[in-house]
Amino acid sequence: MSALQQTDVDPITFEVIRHRLESINTEQAVALKAVSGSPIVSEADDFNVGLYRADGQLVAMGRTVIYHASSMSEMVKHVIADCAEDPGINEGDCFVLNSPHKGALHAPDIGILQPIFHDGRLVAWAGACSHQLDIGGMEHGGFMPQARDIYQEGLQIPPVKLVDGGKVRTDVWSMITGMSRLPDALSLNLRGLIAANRVGTTELGKLVARYGLDTVLSVMDRLLDLSEARVRERLRELPDGVFRARSYLDHDGHTNTLHRVNLELTKTGDALRFDFTGTDPEAHGFVNCTRTGLLAGVYAGVLPLLAFDIPWNSGALRAIEIVCPDRTLLTSLPPAACSQGPLGGIWMAEMTTTEAVSKLMATHPTYINEAQASPAGGTDLFCPNGIDQYGDYSGWIVLDAMQTGGGAYAHRDGLSPQGHRCISHCQVPNVEAQEMIMPLLWLYRRLLPDSGGPGRQRGGQSASAAMTLHHAHWLRAAVGGHGFEVPTASGIFGGYPARCNARVVVRGSDFWSHVEGGEVPLEMDRLAGTVEETEAKTADFMLQAGDVFFWFPQAGGGWGDPIERDPADVQADLAQEVISAETATQIYGVVLADGRVDEERTRTRRDEVRALRRAWPRAKEGPVAAAGEPRPTLALLGDALRIEGTVDDAVVACRCGHALAPAAESWKEYAGVLAIDAPDLGTEIRLHRDLRSQMYACPACGRLLEIETSRPDDPPLVGAEVDLTTVGVLTEAFAARR
C-alpha cells in the first residue's frame, strides 16, 4: 500500500471539504433517525455518529452526545487491536461492541464501526452509537440498581464482526437480539446504525472520487493539527496554575453512602493535566464508570468551554493528559458494576471538569464570559416496564428529567431549561409521542420555581412533570439518580447551588375522581392519598392505578452574590414565578410590599446582610496590605476576587479594593466564614448526613465569595493557584479592557 502523499490544499478547498465532512455527519444522523424506531434516537437524540482516520482518531463528529467523542474513537482502536489479525478487517465489514472496557460508556450504548477502504487500502472509519431500550440483564432498560458486578448488567460484547464482506452474520445478530426483552426494537436500532455507517462510507467515497484520496486525507490530518494548534494557542493566552474542584455522588444503588470525586487541573504552557487522584475507590453498586467514561466526562467538560469556536476532533484533545489510579469511581475494572456510568461517574467527571476549567477561564478578562456555574449536576432515571395500553409487554425510558436548567454566566442567567450539557443538540420527546407508546398520562410539564441556583446571575430553571397510569394497572421501574442529598449543581464565585433532585408519588390518589368531576388537579396538595418521597435509587419502584408521580429535576447553579442582583430583575423573576417570595426575601435580600420590591428598604436590608457577614469569624486577621495607590491587576479569580500587586508582592483582593490575603496563601483563611444548614441554601436543598456547608465573605464589604459543601474531614478547597511568573500573558488583555 502506498503511503499518504501530503498535498498542499488551498484554503477554499480545505473549507469545502471540512464542511462536507460535517454535513456527512448530519446525513449519517438523518439515516439513523429514519431507520431506528426508538424514541431515544428519533426524538431525544441519545446517539452520535462520526468519521475517523484509519488509526481511530476522530475527524468529525455529530453535535449530539458529546461523551461519544471519546467512546467511538476508543471503540475503533479496540476493533483494530482485537480484530486486525483475526478475523481480519476487510472491505464491507462492520464490527459491533458495547463493552465498557472496550470503548462503550456502558452496556446499553451499542456501537457499530465500518472500515472505509480505497483501492484496497484502509483509509478511514465510519461509526455510529446509540442507547438501546434493553440489552438483557437483571432489569429492563439497561440500568441495574441492584447489580454488584458487571456480569449482572446484561450483554457485554467485545469487538465482534457483525457484517462480513457486506453480508450480515445472522448468527451473531440473533445472539445479540436474543438477549434483549425488546428484540424487534434492538434490531431496528442495529439496522439504523448500519445505515448511518453506509451513508458515511458512501459519501466519503464520493468526496474522495471528486478531490482525490491524498487531498481528502490531507484535509483530515490538517484539520486535526489545526484544532490542536488553536487549542494550544488559547491555552498560551491563559496563565499557568492549579485549579481544583470536588464533588460527591450520593447513593450507589445499595446504600446511601457518599463517593468523592477530586480533581486537580494543572495548566502549564499549552497543556492541561487533569489529575483525579484522591477520588474515592469503586462503589459497590452501578454508579462507577470505566476509564473510557472518564475520558468522555473530561472531554465533555472541556470542549464547550475551551473549544467553543474550534472544530471538535481528536486534535482538540491532544493538549490534554488525564491521570487517575485504577479502581476508583471513575476508573473501574471488572467485576465492578458500571451500568449507570453515564449518569454517575461520567457525569461527575464532567461537572468537576466544568468547574475547574471555568476557574481557569475566569482568570482572563476576555474568557471569563465563557466560564459558567455548574449545569444540572446529576440527572435522574425512570425506566418503567409492564403491559402497555395495547396489551403487549414493553418498556421505555421517560426522558422528562432532561429538561434541566443551564449554569449561570458572569454576564447572563442560565438557560431555562437548557437540557443536558453533554448533549449539545438536546431535545425531549413530545408528550403526545410518549403517551402513544406508554400507558402514562401527563398532567403537565412546566418550569419549576426556585429550581435555578440564586446568584447575581441566576441559574436556569428546570421543568417538572407529573404523570399517572392510563389504561394500565401497574408499571414496575428502575429509578436512579444522584444529587438527591448533595447540591451537585453548584454555584460559583458566591452563587448558590440549584435545587436537589426529587421524586414524589401520591399513592392511591383521588385523581380520577377530580377528572370525572371536570377538573384536572395540577397541584400535589389538591390530591388525597399517601405522599411518598422515593429514595435516590431502586429497582423496585412501582406505580399502581391511581398513583400520581411528580418529578423535580435539578437545574443550573448561580453566579455571584445574590444580593447584588438588580432589584428590577428580582421583581421580574417574581412576576414570572421563577422564584418564590421566600427566596426573594431570604436569599436575594429584597423587601416586598404588596408583592412588589421596595427598592429603598431593599438597599437598607442588603446593607444589614453585608454588616452581618462582615462580623463572621475569620481564621486569620487582616488586612494584609495597607490602603494606598491602586494595585495593578495580575489575574482574575472570577469577577469578585483578583490577584493584584507585583509578582514578588501580590495579594488576593476583593472587588471592593480590600487586600484579603497574600497570594501565596488560601484566601479562605482570611475571609469571614459561617457554617450553614440546608434551608440556608434554598427551599429545595437537602444535605446528606455526612456533609457540611460553609459560606465565605469579604470581611471589608460583606460580599459573598463562595459557598462550599464538603465532608467534614475534607479541608477547605483551594480553588485556584495562579503561577504569577506567567501572568504576563494577561498584560495586553487588561490594558485593552482599561
XYZ file of C-alpha atoms in Angstrom:
738
model
C 0.000 0.000 0.000
C 1.292 3.441 -0.843
C 1.811 5.929 1.949
C -0.195 9.134 2.111
C 1.208 11.863 -0.077
C 0.635 15.075 1.853
C -0.953 17.551 -0.545
C -0.980 21.311 -0.340
C -4.636 22.267 -0.215
C -5.780 25.821 -0.878
C -7.937 27.431 1.848
C -11.160 27.328 -0.148
C -10.855 23.628 -0.945
C -9.907 22.970 2.680
C -13.071 24.663 3.964
C -15.273 22.984 1.364
C -14.017 19.536 2.349
C -14.152 20.348 6.080
C -17.761 21.415 5.863
C -18.593 18.417 3.701
C -17.235 16.118 6.423
C -19.534 17.822 8.912
C -22.505 17.544 6.554
C -21.782 13.834 6.133
C -22.182 13.542 9.903
C -25.568 15.225 9.566
C -26.582 12.789 6.840
C -25.445 9.869 8.989
C -27.669 11.144 11.794
C -30.645 11.554 9.461
C -30.267 7.968 8.249
C -30.035 6.615 11.786
C -33.128 8.503 12.940
C -35.093 7.483 9.836
C -34.459 3.765 10.338
C -34.483 3.465 14.124
C -37.859 3.084 15.756
C -36.560 4.098 19.169
C -37.801 7.407 20.595
C -34.455 7.695 22.378
C -32.872 8.081 18.938
C -35.624 9.674 16.869
C -36.844 12.185 19.458
C -34.213 12.516 22.211
C -31.024 12.353 20.100
C -29.275 9.978 22.520
C -26.743 8.873 19.902
C -23.816 10.132 17.907
C -22.055 9.488 14.639
C -18.559 10.197 13.397
C -15.804 9.825 10.841
C -12.359 8.627 11.905
C -8.885 8.266 10.457
C -7.560 4.786 9.851
C -5.969 4.700 13.330
C -9.189 5.747 15.119
C -8.552 9.474 15.524
C -11.817 11.410 15.484
C -12.026 13.720 12.457
C -15.641 14.926 12.545
C -18.497 14.160 14.927
C -22.180 14.940 15.191
C -23.396 17.501 17.718
C -25.484 15.183 19.856
C -23.939 13.233 22.780
C -20.503 14.757 23.399
C -19.455 11.766 25.514
C -19.155 9.730 22.329
C -16.317 11.984 21.132
C -14.064 9.693 23.126
C -16.066 6.486 23.229
C -16.331 5.755 19.497
C -12.712 6.708 18.907
C -11.780 4.213 21.617
C -14.103 1.636 20.037
C -12.284 1.913 16.712
C -8.928 1.479 18.431
C -10.167 -1.645 20.222
C -11.562 -3.090 16.987
C -8.150 -2.616 15.369
C -6.319 -4.125 18.342
C -8.656 -7.118 18.709
C -9.655 -7.912 15.120
C -6.915 -6.827 12.713
C -5.259 -10.247 12.639
C -8.255 -12.462 13.373
C -10.908 -12.342 11.960
C -9.413 -9.521 9.893
C -10.681 -6.099 8.846
C -11.887 -6.085 5.253
C -13.979 -4.002 2.919
C -17.708 -4.357 3.581
C -17.221 -5.431 7.210
C -18.986 -3.940 10.227
C -17.996 -4.524 13.843
C -20.290 -4.299 16.849
C -19.430 -3.812 20.511
C -20.850 -2.497 23.760
C -18.267 -3.487 26.371
C -17.494 -0.553 28.707
C -13.939 -1.883 28.809
C -13.649 -1.774 25.021
C -14.797 1.783 24.406
C -18.530 1.906 25.250
C -19.783 4.196 28.009
C -21.992 1.431 29.410
C -23.559 -1.712 28.015
C -26.765 -0.098 26.638
C -24.637 2.008 24.271
C -24.074 -0.271 21.288
C -21.668 0.974 18.650
C -21.167 -0.249 15.094
C -17.988 0.674 13.217
C -17.362 0.253 9.493
C -13.886 0.408 7.908
C -13.622 2.543 4.774
C -11.291 1.308 2.013
C -9.955 2.920 -1.142
C -8.223 0.742 -3.718
C -7.784 -1.969 -1.109
C -6.309 0.349 1.495
C -7.923 1.113 4.885
C -8.176 4.912 4.947
C -10.899 5.785 7.452
C -13.799 4.549 9.596
C -17.456 5.465 9.932
C -19.049 5.000 13.331
C -22.455 5.233 14.963
C -23.554 4.541 18.516
C -26.916 4.785 20.257
C -28.568 3.909 23.536
C -30.748 0.785 23.470
C -34.022 0.298 25.311
C -32.937 -3.096 26.638
C -29.873 -5.332 26.433
C -30.894 -8.016 28.921
C -29.555 -8.322 32.436
C -31.278 -8.115 35.793
C -33.609 -5.249 34.906
C -35.334 -3.807 31.881
C -33.697 -0.686 30.469
C -30.005 -1.435 30.873
C -29.594 0.278 34.259
C -29.201 -2.199 37.119
C -29.536 -0.506 40.542
C -29.188 -3.782 42.419
C -26.194 -5.088 40.445
C -22.988 -5.782 42.312
C -20.865 -6.721 39.313
C -20.759 -6.038 35.595
C -21.775 -9.599 34.715
C -25.260 -8.904 36.105
C -25.706 -5.919 33.806
C -26.650 -7.568 30.552
C -24.884 -8.477 27.348
C -21.213 -7.385 27.186
C -19.950 -7.549 23.592
C -16.236 -7.173 22.795
C -15.411 -6.211 19.193
C -17.235 -8.767 17.017
C -17.690 -8.860 13.245
C -21.420 -8.362 12.609
C -21.247 -7.844 8.843
C -18.706 -9.888 6.885
C -17.903 -8.528 3.424
C -21.319 -6.929 3.120
C -23.277 -9.931 4.423
C -24.917 -9.806 7.853
C -23.883 -12.648 10.141
C -27.336 -13.767 11.231
C -25.944 -15.985 13.972
C -24.271 -13.043 15.682
C -27.305 -10.855 15.031
C -29.647 -13.405 16.595
C -27.366 -13.874 19.590
C -27.380 -10.125 20.305
C -31.098 -9.526 19.799
C -31.956 -12.726 21.628
C -30.552 -11.257 24.835
C -32.992 -8.326 24.771
C -36.513 -8.163 26.156
C -37.304 -5.958 23.147
C -35.602 -7.772 20.230
C -37.533 -6.006 17.477
C -36.608 -2.564 18.793
C -32.969 -3.602 19.095
C -32.974 -4.997 15.549
C -34.267 -1.719 14.157
C -31.604 0.210 16.025
C -28.857 -2.061 14.718
C -30.138 -1.533 11.185
C -30.160 2.219 11.809
C -26.532 2.158 12.964
C -25.510 0.177 9.887
C -27.436 2.592 7.656
C -25.651 5.560 9.222
C -22.274 3.964 8.526
C -23.198 3.107 4.950
C -24.108 6.741 4.375
C -20.794 7.802 5.875
C -18.858 5.304 3.801
C -20.673 6.137 0.547
C -20.470 9.906 0.908
C -16.828 9.880 1.959
C -16.154 7.729 -1.118
C -17.806 10.357 -3.308
C -15.669 13.039 -1.709
C -12.511 11.033 -2.447
C -13.644 10.435 -6.016
C -14.074 14.181 -6.551
C -10.956 15.556 -4.848
C -8.614 12.581 -4.658
C -7.582 10.452 -1.719
C -4.441 12.361 -0.835
C -6.313 15.667 -0.803
C -9.121 14.409 1.439
C -6.760 12.685 3.874
C -4.508 15.744 3.914
C -7.511 17.876 4.888
C -8.364 15.409 7.650
C -4.839 15.492 9.047
C -4.577 19.266 8.735
C -7.944 19.628 10.449
C -6.636 17.667 13.428
C -3.487 19.768 13.502
C -5.489 22.981 13.171
C -7.708 22.166 16.148
C -4.677 21.231 18.215
C -2.884 24.437 17.289
C -5.881 26.640 18.119
C -6.470 24.961 21.492
C -2.801 25.307 22.406
C -2.805 28.936 21.261
C -5.766 29.662 23.540
C -4.073 27.934 26.448
C -0.990 30.079 25.978
C -3.203 33.150 26.472
C -4.100 31.919 29.959
C -1.799 31.976 32.988
C -0.344 28.766 34.337
C -1.685 27.465 37.594
C -3.558 24.799 39.503
C -7.363 24.784 39.557
C -9.381 22.422 41.736
C -12.885 21.041 42.007
C -14.502 18.498 44.292
C -17.939 16.953 44.439
C -19.781 13.976 45.882
C -22.080 11.346 44.463
C -24.791 10.093 46.828
C -26.200 6.538 46.952
C -24.611 3.696 44.993
C -27.786 1.656 44.488
C -27.375 -0.287 47.710
C -26.547 2.183 50.472
C -26.762 5.942 50.775
C -23.025 6.495 51.025
C -21.036 9.408 49.625
C -18.402 8.980 46.922
C -15.922 11.813 46.450
C -14.644 12.973 43.055
C -11.472 15.026 43.396
C -9.867 16.968 40.544
C -6.657 18.974 40.340
C -6.218 20.643 36.954
C -2.706 21.856 36.194
C -2.260 24.222 33.277
C 1.342 24.508 32.056
C 2.125 26.436 28.903
C -0.100 24.975 26.199
C -1.104 21.777 28.015
C -3.662 20.646 30.588
C -3.223 17.840 33.121
C -6.374 16.537 34.793
C -5.416 14.607 37.927
C -8.254 12.765 39.662
C -6.032 11.283 42.353
C -7.966 11.406 45.625
C -11.197 10.203 44.055
C -12.840 7.511 46.163
C -12.490 3.795 45.314
C -15.003 1.854 43.238
C -18.524 1.892 44.610
C -20.292 -1.361 45.428
C -23.112 -0.517 43.032
C -23.684 0.509 39.418
C -22.555 4.155 39.579
C -18.934 3.564 38.537
C -17.510 4.320 35.118
C -14.545 2.902 33.246
C -11.509 4.813 32.051
C -13.268 5.426 28.714
C -16.040 7.089 30.679
C -13.527 9.285 32.475
C -12.170 10.446 29.103
C -15.741 11.143 27.984
C -16.540 13.224 31.057
C -13.371 15.302 30.776
C -13.826 15.923 27.047
C -17.484 16.909 27.535
C -16.382 19.379 30.189
C -13.533 20.861 28.150
C -14.875 21.180 24.592
C -17.802 23.617 25.116
C -15.666 25.875 27.337
C -12.222 25.891 25.769
C -13.040 24.947 22.160
C -16.323 26.796 21.746
C -15.248 28.086 18.309
C -12.845 25.300 17.323
C -13.720 22.107 15.375
C -14.222 19.207 17.793
C -11.953 16.308 16.932
C -9.040 14.343 18.350
C -6.665 17.201 17.569
C -8.538 19.455 20.004
C -7.842 16.887 22.731
C -4.109 16.382 22.185
C -3.235 19.040 24.753
C -4.986 17.033 27.465
C -3.447 14.481 29.826
C -5.678 12.581 32.246
C -4.331 10.911 35.379
C -6.268 8.663 37.735
C -5.350 5.446 39.572
C -7.154 2.249 38.639
C -10.205 1.025 40.524
C -11.679 4.363 41.525
C -15.247 5.516 40.963
C -14.005 6.866 37.610
C -11.695 4.014 36.545
C -13.479 0.813 37.493
C -12.279 -2.580 36.327
C -14.085 -5.936 36.210
C -16.006 -7.120 38.071
C -17.238 -3.679 39.248
C -20.728 -2.737 38.069
C -20.979 0.354 35.833
C -24.350 0.372 34.052
C -25.178 3.846 35.366
C -21.750 5.187 34.427
C -23.010 7.967 32.097
C -25.389 9.224 34.798
C -22.921 8.502 37.612
C -19.148 8.618 37.411
C -19.005 10.141 33.915
C -21.432 12.891 34.892
C -19.357 13.696 37.969
C -16.175 13.835 35.894
C -17.874 16.294 33.526
C -19.138 18.524 36.350
C -15.812 18.733 38.169
C -14.042 19.359 34.857
C -16.514 22.127 34.036
C -15.860 23.784 37.396
C -12.067 23.545 37.209
C -11.844 24.733 33.586
C -14.264 27.572 34.371
C -11.940 28.723 37.162
C -9.085 28.709 34.644
C -11.081 30.639 32.033
C -12.193 33.116 34.700
C -8.615 34.332 35.193
C -8.768 36.142 31.844
C -10.916 39.241 31.149
C -11.710 38.034 27.634
C -12.614 34.465 28.514
C -14.380 34.947 31.845
C -17.696 35.107 29.971
C -17.113 31.568 28.704
C -16.823 30.231 32.267
C -20.023 29.010 33.872
C -21.555 27.703 37.052
C -22.498 24.049 37.105
C -25.367 22.940 34.895
C -27.560 20.207 36.356
C -25.048 18.259 38.413
C -26.942 14.988 38.479
C -29.591 13.676 36.129
C -32.314 11.206 37.061
C -33.585 7.964 35.580
C -37.089 6.489 35.216
C -37.256 3.236 33.196
C -40.727 1.680 33.537
C -41.845 -1.600 32.029
C -45.021 -3.644 32.021
C -48.156 -4.317 29.982
C -48.957 -1.317 27.811
C -52.303 0.113 26.684
C -52.312 -2.278 23.724
C -51.981 -5.391 25.865
C -48.323 -6.049 24.992
C -45.276 -6.200 27.232
C -42.984 -3.271 26.641
C -40.536 -0.946 28.328
C -39.446 2.657 27.982
C -37.184 5.384 29.278
C -39.076 8.504 30.337
C -36.913 11.479 29.432
C -38.538 14.429 31.194
C -35.555 14.653 33.542
C -33.580 16.029 30.583
C -35.428 19.339 30.999
C -32.751 20.799 33.241
C -31.528 24.355 33.674
C -28.195 25.710 32.499
C -25.479 27.165 34.696
C -25.244 30.945 35.054
C -22.519 33.042 33.443
C -20.801 36.237 34.550
C -22.909 38.267 32.125
C -26.205 36.414 31.894
C -28.570 33.975 33.552
C -28.555 30.297 32.693
C -30.976 28.974 30.076
C -34.401 27.759 31.213
C -34.421 24.881 30.514
C -31.163 24.163 28.762
C -31.222 20.389 28.657
C -28.246 18.202 29.342
C -24.998 19.997 28.631
C -23.392 16.765 27.384
C -25.985 16.561 24.577
C -25.317 19.691 22.567
C -28.388 19.122 20.387
C -30.754 18.129 23.175
C -34.475 17.636 22.819
C -37.189 15.915 24.819
C -39.930 13.849 23.167
C -43.321 15.492 22.878
C -45.856 14.428 25.491
C -48.205 13.197 22.765
C -45.494 10.989 21.276
C -44.773 9.451 24.663
C -48.442 8.893 25.501
C -48.880 6.996 22.223
C -46.329 4.358 23.243
C -46.597 4.369 27.047
C -49.597 3.745 29.323
C -48.986 7.106 31.008
C -50.979 10.325 31.039
C -49.080 13.574 31.603
C -50.760 16.096 33.901
C -48.280 18.794 32.978
C -44.807 19.903 32.043
C -43.869 23.306 33.419
C -40.942 25.389 34.583
C -40.157 24.839 38.232
C -39.962 27.827 40.603
C -36.925 28.032 42.904
C -35.073 25.433 40.853
C -32.181 27.503 39.490
C -29.363 28.455 41.832
C -29.678 32.039 43.111
C -26.927 34.492 42.250
C -26.189 37.895 40.793
C -26.866 35.911 37.642
C -29.190 33.057 38.498
C -29.081 29.520 37.192
C -31.586 28.410 34.582
C -34.791 26.716 35.672
C -35.596 23.072 35.196
C -39.016 21.820 34.108
C -41.010 19.478 36.297
C -43.530 16.889 35.164
C -46.404 14.934 36.650
C -47.970 11.762 35.278
C -50.291 8.915 36.167
C -51.131 5.479 34.754
C -53.609 5.376 31.903
C -55.106 2.103 30.596
C -52.751 0.073 32.781
C -52.953 -1.473 36.225
C -49.290 -1.239 37.178
C -45.794 -0.467 35.992
C -42.517 -1.507 37.550
C -39.464 0.704 37.094
C -35.802 1.132 37.793
C -35.138 4.629 39.094
C -31.737 6.065 39.820
C -30.061 9.412 40.117
C -27.721 11.371 42.315
C -27.871 14.892 43.656
C -30.780 13.957 45.929
C -28.887 14.846 49.105
C -25.916 16.645 47.576
C -26.338 20.025 45.813
C -24.154 18.886 42.917
C -25.370 21.689 40.627
C -23.064 24.044 42.480
C -22.858 27.798 42.145
C -19.620 29.635 41.508
C -17.934 32.788 42.839
C -20.600 33.310 45.505
C -23.516 31.833 43.585
C -25.850 29.352 45.247
C -26.418 25.752 44.140
C -29.534 24.711 42.271
C -32.226 22.609 43.887
C -31.669 18.925 44.568
C -33.349 16.171 42.566
C -36.597 14.824 43.995
C -39.368 12.379 43.127
C -42.700 12.251 44.944
C -45.582 9.817 44.487
C -49.102 10.350 45.806
C -50.213 6.768 46.377
C -53.861 5.813 45.906
C -54.841 9.344 44.946
C -58.301 10.585 44.001
C -57.039 11.998 40.714
C -59.624 10.289 38.522
C -62.439 11.432 40.793
C -61.352 15.008 40.130
C -61.265 14.297 36.373
C -64.749 12.800 36.428
C -65.860 15.999 38.134
C -64.465 18.084 35.296
C -61.225 19.193 36.994
C -57.593 18.252 36.368
C -55.739 18.740 39.678
C -52.253 20.044 38.923
C -51.002 20.636 42.465
C -49.923 17.906 44.807
C -51.858 19.362 47.739
C -55.092 19.054 45.745
C -54.835 15.268 45.830
C -55.919 12.948 48.594
C -53.644 9.972 49.176
C -50.385 8.952 50.803
C -47.421 11.177 49.898
C -44.214 9.184 49.445
C -40.799 10.647 48.614
C -38.776 8.000 46.814
C -35.184 7.066 47.524
C -32.470 8.010 45.067
C -32.049 4.564 43.505
C -34.076 1.380 43.443
C -35.080 -1.361 41.016
C -38.419 -1.979 42.740
C -40.260 1.259 42.138
C -43.919 0.536 41.468
C -46.717 2.670 40.072
C -50.270 1.421 40.597
C -53.511 2.677 39.098
C -54.409 5.938 40.845
C -50.837 6.840 41.798
C -49.575 10.227 40.603
C -45.838 10.659 40.027
C -44.232 14.108 40.404
C -40.707 14.668 39.077
C -38.495 17.593 40.118
C -35.122 17.715 38.291
C -32.037 19.709 39.208
C -31.310 22.990 37.470
C -28.307 25.284 36.912
C -26.081 26.842 39.582
C -25.886 30.588 40.190
C -23.027 33.045 39.646
C -22.091 35.737 42.153
C -23.626 37.135 45.319
C -27.452 37.072 45.099
C -27.838 40.368 46.977
C -26.035 42.050 44.085
C -28.813 41.093 41.664
C -30.627 44.103 40.298
C -33.904 44.514 42.260
C -35.702 45.022 38.944
C -34.524 41.570 37.842
C -35.708 40.071 41.131
C -39.085 41.730 40.543
C -39.234 40.238 37.048
C -38.344 36.804 38.434
C -41.188 37.103 40.952
C -43.648 38.196 38.288
C -42.704 35.256 36.071
C -42.760 32.814 39.026
C -39.105 31.968 38.543
C -38.588 32.385 42.292
C -40.848 32.417 45.325
C -41.343 35.329 47.697
C -39.434 33.329 50.311
C -36.375 33.042 48.070
C -36.627 36.704 47.117
C -36.583 37.851 50.739
C -34.328 35.238 52.341
C -31.655 34.843 49.651
C -31.903 37.867 47.367
C -32.396 40.186 50.351
C -35.265 42.205 48.905
C -38.144 43.693 50.882
C -41.593 43.184 49.421
C -44.578 45.445 49.847
C -47.830 44.181 48.342
C -45.834 41.769 46.195
C -43.583 44.497 44.801
C -39.907 45.107 45.550
C -39.435 48.184 47.743
C -36.072 49.371 46.425
C -35.235 51.791 49.256
C -35.978 49.270 52.010
C -34.182 46.625 49.936
C -30.996 48.706 49.942
C -31.253 49.001 53.726
C -31.891 45.288 54.140
C -28.970 44.329 51.911
C -26.676 46.658 53.863
C -27.770 44.840 57.020
C -26.925 41.486 55.434
C -23.474 42.768 54.475
C -22.921 44.043 58.010
C -23.776 40.623 59.420
C -21.325 38.984 57.034
C -18.554 41.399 57.985
C -18.916 40.132 61.533
C -18.388 36.474 60.605
C -15.329 34.952 62.317
C -12.017 34.557 60.470
C -9.202 32.080 60.921
C -6.648 34.837 60.296
C -6.973 38.571 60.695
C -6.183 41.143 58.012
C -5.876 43.369 56.105
C -2.626 42.133 54.659
C -1.768 45.316 52.749
C -2.220 48.951 53.600
C -4.615 51.095 51.635
C -2.946 53.399 49.149
C -2.405 53.628 45.437
C -4.388 51.197 43.299
C -2.526 47.968 42.659
C -2.195 46.615 39.117
C -4.299 43.518 38.384
C -2.253 40.429 37.618
C -5.070 37.873 37.167
C -8.764 37.453 37.887
C -10.216 34.864 40.251
C -13.693 35.215 38.869
C -15.273 38.676 38.985
C -15.340 39.073 42.786
C -11.663 38.414 43.548
C -8.443 39.189 41.717
C -4.710 38.976 42.227
C -3.144 42.416 42.479
C 0.277 43.945 43.091
C 3.550 42.667 41.726
C 4.847 39.181 41.139
C 7.006 39.474 44.266
C 4.366 41.192 46.405
C 0.935 40.010 45.313
C -2.319 39.845 47.234
C -5.759 38.402 46.656
C -8.096 41.379 46.729
C -11.847 41.744 46.692
C -13.500 43.846 44.042
C -14.160 46.415 46.768
C -10.391 47.004 46.953
C -9.772 45.173 50.228
C -6.496 43.211 50.232
C -7.803 39.953 51.591
C -4.836 37.575 51.717
C -1.286 37.050 50.462
C -1.474 35.451 47.032
C 0.660 32.559 48.284
C -1.933 31.592 50.904
C -5.536 30.436 50.832
C -7.768 33.498 50.879
C -10.398 31.475 52.748
C -8.313 31.668 55.916
C -8.709 35.464 55.848
C -12.368 35.578 54.821
C -15.344 35.567 57.136
C -16.851 32.085 57.386
C -20.242 30.846 58.521
C -21.459 27.248 58.870
C -24.941 26.880 57.396
C -27.713 24.296 57.125
C -29.674 23.054 54.124
C -32.542 25.589 54.490
C -29.995 28.420 54.269
C -29.096 27.213 50.757
C -32.610 27.217 49.344
C -36.111 25.884 49.679
C -35.368 22.593 47.915
C -31.873 21.720 49.185
C -31.154 18.608 51.231
C -27.784 17.765 52.749
C -26.527 14.248 53.313
C -25.800 13.462 56.949
C -22.074 13.327 56.140
C -21.893 16.798 54.564
C -21.417 20.318 55.847
C -21.782 23.680 54.084
C -19.942 26.942 54.698
C -20.172 30.450 53.319
C -17.166 32.728 52.828
C -17.445 36.527 52.632
C -15.191 39.566 52.306
C -14.647 40.997 55.815
C -14.489 44.537 54.419
C -17.570 44.796 52.184
C -19.555 41.672 53.069
C -19.617 40.347 49.506
C -20.353 36.608 49.377
C -17.333 34.969 47.748
C -18.020 31.243 47.820
C -20.317 28.527 49.136
C -18.570 25.222 49.766
C -20.163 21.870 50.592
C -17.856 19.080 51.714
C -17.328 16.189 54.067
C -16.110 17.392 57.477
C -12.793 15.556 57.044
C -12.068 17.254 53.690
C -10.125 20.520 54.111
C -11.435 23.744 52.545
C -10.774 23.646 48.824
C -8.146 25.984 47.400
C -9.920 26.563 44.103
C -7.176 28.352 42.180
C -3.445 28.936 42.496
C -2.093 31.096 39.691
C 1.583 30.923 38.735
C 2.429 34.614 38.950
C 5.541 34.205 36.829
C 3.237 33.599 33.842
C 0.678 36.384 34.343
C 2.451 38.467 31.735
C 0.186 36.787 29.191
C -2.685 38.844 30.632
C -0.999 42.255 30.424
C -2.334 43.163 26.985
C -5.811 41.851 27.814
C -6.098 44.024 30.925
C -4.686 47.029 29.056
C -7.314 46.569 26.348
C -10.065 46.478 28.977
C -8.836 49.707 30.549
